[in-house]
Amino acid sequence: MTLLVQEVAAEVIKDLVNTVRSYDTENEHDVCGW
């Protein structure tokens, strides 16, 4: 059970990291647009 929880947590963390990265790049593009 613990292994499954760790795997799910790892996937969630990866998704969060990808979301944050895409959000940061979007903000950078907006700043460059100015």
PDB file of N, CA and C in Angstrom:
ATOM      1  N   MET A   1       0.842  -1.204   0.000  1.00  0.00           N
ATOM      2  CA  MET A   1       0.000   0.000   0.000  1.00  0.00           C
ATOM      3  C   MET A   1       0.879   1.257   0.000  1.00  0.00           C
ATOM      4  N   THR A   2       1.914   1.248   0.812  1.00  0.00           N
ATOM      5  CA  THR A   2       2.756   2.450   0.894  1.00  0.00           C
ATOM      6  C   THR A   2       3.412   2.732  -0.457  1.00  0.00           C
ATOM      7  N   LEU A   3       3.810   1.665  -1.164  1.00  0.00           N
ATOM      8  CA  LEU A   3       4.444   1.878  -2.468  1.00  0.00           C
ATOM      9  C   LEU A   3       3.455   2.535  -3.423  1.00  0.00           C
ATOM     10  N   LEU A   4       2.207   2.081  -3.420  1.00  0.00           N
ATOM     11  CA  LEU A   4       1.209   2.669  -4.310  1.00  0.00           C
ATOM     12  C   LEU A   4       1.011   4.138  -3.959  1.00  0.00           C
ATOM     13  N   VAL A   5       0.936   4.440  -2.684  1.00  0.00           N
ATOM     14  CA  VAL A   5       0.737   5.833  -2.260  1.00  0.00           C
ATOM     15  C   VAL A   5       1.910   6.683  -2.726  1.00  0.00           C
ATOM     16  N   GLN A   6       3.120   6.168  -2.577  1.00  0.00           N
ATOM     17  CA  GLN A   6       4.304   6.929  -3.000  1.00  0.00           C
ATOM     18  C   GLN A   6       4.278   7.163  -4.504  1.00  0.00           C
ATOM     19  N   GLU A   7       3.875   6.146  -5.267  1.00  0.00           N
ATOM     20  CA  GLU A   7       3.822   6.304  -6.724  1.00  0.00           C
ATOM     21  C   GLU A   7       2.793   7.363  -7.112  1.00  0.00           C
ATOM     22  N   VAL A   8       1.625   7.305  -6.484  1.00  0.00           N
ATOM     23  CA  VAL A   8       0.581   8.292  -6.790  1.00  0.00           C
ATOM     24  C   VAL A   8       1.067   9.684  -6.400  1.00  0.00           C
ATOM     25  N   ALA A   9       1.690   9.801  -5.238  1.00  0.00           N
ATOM     26  CA  ALA A   9       2.192  11.101  -4.780  1.00  0.00           C
ATOM     27  C   ALA A   9       3.235  11.624  -5.764  1.00  0.00           C
ATOM     28  N   ALA A  10       4.098  10.748  -6.259  1.00  0.00           N
ATOM     29  CA  ALA A  10       5.126  11.170  -7.215  1.00  0.00           C
ATOM     30  C   ALA A  10       4.465  11.705  -8.484  1.00  0.00           C
ATOM     31  N   GLU A  11       3.432  11.035  -8.959  1.00  0.00           N
ATOM     32  CA  GLU A  11       2.737  11.491 -10.172  1.00  0.00           C
ATOM     33  C   GLU A  11       2.086  12.847  -9.930  1.00  0.00           C
ATOM     34  N   VAL A  12       1.461  13.012  -8.769  1.00  0.00           N
ATOM     35  CA  VAL A  12       0.807  14.289  -8.447  1.00  0.00           C
ATOM     36  C   VAL A  12       1.846  15.402  -8.393  1.00  0.00           C
ATOM     37  N   ILE A  13       2.983  15.115  -7.763  1.00  0.00           N
ATOM     38  CA  ILE A  13       4.041  16.128  -7.657  1.00  0.00           C
ATOM     39  C   ILE A  13       4.539  16.496  -9.053  1.00  0.00           C
ATOM     40  N   LYS A  14       4.698  15.503  -9.920  1.00  0.00           N
ATOM     41  CA  LYS A  14       5.154  15.780 -11.288  1.00  0.00           C
ATOM     42  C   LYS A  14       4.152  16.690 -11.988  1.00  0.00           C
ATOM     43  N   ASP A  15       2.868  16.397 -11.830  1.00  0.00           N
ATOM     44  CA  ASP A  15       1.843  17.227 -12.464  1.00  0.00           C
ATOM     45  C   ASP A  15       1.918  18.653 -11.928  1.00  0.00           C
ATOM     46  N   LEU A  16       2.078  18.793 -10.608  1.00  0.00           N
ATOM     47  CA  LEU A  16       2.156  20.130 -10.017  1.00  0.00           C
ATOM     48  C   LEU A  16       3.368  20.871 -10.557  1.00  0.00           C
ATOM     49  N   VAL A  17       4.502  20.182 -10.633  1.00  0.00           N
ATOM     50  CA  VAL A  17       5.730  20.826 -11.132  1.00  0.00           C
ATOM     51  C   VAL A  17       5.532  21.271 -12.576  1.00  0.00           C
ATOM     52  N   ASN A  18       4.940  20.425 -13.398  1.00  0.00           N
ATOM     53  CA  ASN A  18       4.705  20.782 -14.804  1.00  0.00           C
ATOM     54  C   ASN A  18       3.768  21.985 -14.890  1.00  0.00           C
ATOM     55  N   THR A  19       2.733  22.004 -14.062  1.00  0.00           N
ATOM     56  CA  THR A  19       1.792  23.127 -14.074  1.00  0.00           C
ATOM     57  C   THR A  19       2.496  24.412 -13.682  1.00  0.00           C
ATOM     58  N   VAL A  20       3.306  24.341 -12.634  1.00  0.00           N
ATOM     59  CA  VAL A  20       4.025  25.542 -12.177  1.00  0.00           C
ATOM     60  C   VAL A  20       4.993  26.013 -13.252  1.00  0.00           C
ATOM     61  N   ARG A  21       5.686  25.079 -13.901  1.00  0.00           N
ATOM     62  CA  ARG A  21       6.645  25.461 -14.949  1.00  0.00           C
ATOM     63  C   ARG A  21       5.924  26.144 -16.100  1.00  0.00           C
ATOM     64  N   SER A  22       4.811  25.581 -16.554  1.00  0.00           N
ATOM     65  CA  SER A  22       4.075  26.178 -17.669  1.00  0.00           C
ATOM     66  C   SER A  22       3.546  27.547 -17.248  1.00  0.00           C
ATOM     67  N   TYR A  23       3.119  27.685 -16.000  1.00  0.00           N
ATOM     68  CA  TYR A  23       2.612  28.971 -15.502  1.00  0.00           C
ATOM     69  C   TYR A  23       3.739  30.000 -15.499  1.00  0.00           C
ATOM     70  N   ASP A  24       4.941  29.585 -15.054  1.00  0.00           N
ATOM     71  CA  ASP A  24       6.086  30.500 -15.010  1.00  0.00           C
ATOM     72  C   ASP A  24       6.458  30.941 -16.424  1.00  0.00           C
ATOM     73  N   THR A  25       6.498  30.014 -17.373  1.00  0.00           N
ATOM     74  CA  THR A  25       6.883  30.373 -18.738  1.00  0.00           C
ATOM     75  C   THR A  25       5.846  31.325 -19.327  1.00  0.00           C
ATOM     76  N   GLU A  26       4.574  31.129 -19.017  1.00  0.00           N
ATOM     77  CA  GLU A  26       3.541  32.030 -19.529  1.00  0.00           C
ATOM     78  C   GLU A  26       3.770  33.429 -18.972  1.00  0.00           C
ATOM     79  N   ASN A  27       4.085  33.527 -17.688  1.00  0.00           N
ATOM     80  CA  ASN A  27       4.338  34.838 -17.086  1.00  0.00           C
ATOM     81  C   ASN A  27       5.565  35.478 -17.722  1.00  0.00           C
ATOM     82  N   GLU A  28       6.588  34.678 -17.995  1.00  0.00           N
ATOM     83  CA  GLU A  28       7.801  35.219 -18.613  1.00  0.00           C
ATOM     84  C   GLU A  28       7.473  35.777 -19.991  1.00  0.00           C
ATOM     85  N   HIS A  29       6.636  35.066 -20.750  1.00  0.00           N
ATOM     86  CA  HIS A  29       6.266  35.548 -22.077  1.00  0.00           C
ATOM     87  C   HIS A  29       5.489  36.859 -21.942  1.00  0.00           C
ATOM     88  N   ASP A  30       4.621  36.951 -20.944  1.00  0.00           N
ATOM     89  CA  ASP A  30       3.856  38.184 -20.749  1.00  0.00           C
ATOM     90  C   ASP A  30       4.809  39.331 -20.441  1.00  0.00           C
ATOM     91  N   VAL A  31       5.792  39.076 -19.584  1.00  0.00           N
ATOM     92  CA  VAL A  31       6.755  40.123 -19.223  1.00  0.00           C
ATOM     93  C   VAL A  31       7.541  40.543 -20.466  1.00  0.00           C
ATOM     94  N   CYS A  32       7.953  39.567 -21.277  1.00  0.00           N
ATOM     95  CA  CYS A  32       8.703  39.891 -22.500  1.00  0.00           C
ATOM     96  C   CYS A  32       7.815  40.696 -23.448  1.00  0.00           C
ATOM     97  N   GLY A  33       6.520  40.420 -23.451  1.00  0.00           N
ATOM     98  CA  GLY A  33       5.604  41.138 -24.324  1.00  0.00           C
ATOM     99  C   GLY A  33       5.573  42.619 -23.980  1.00  0.00           C
ATOM    100  N   TRP A  34       5.728  42.935 -22.708  1.00  0.00           N
ATOM    101  CA  TRP A  34       5.734  44.344 -22.311  1.00  0.00           C
ATOM    102  C   TRP A  34       6.989  45.003 -22.859  1.00  0.00           C
TER     103      TRP A  34
END
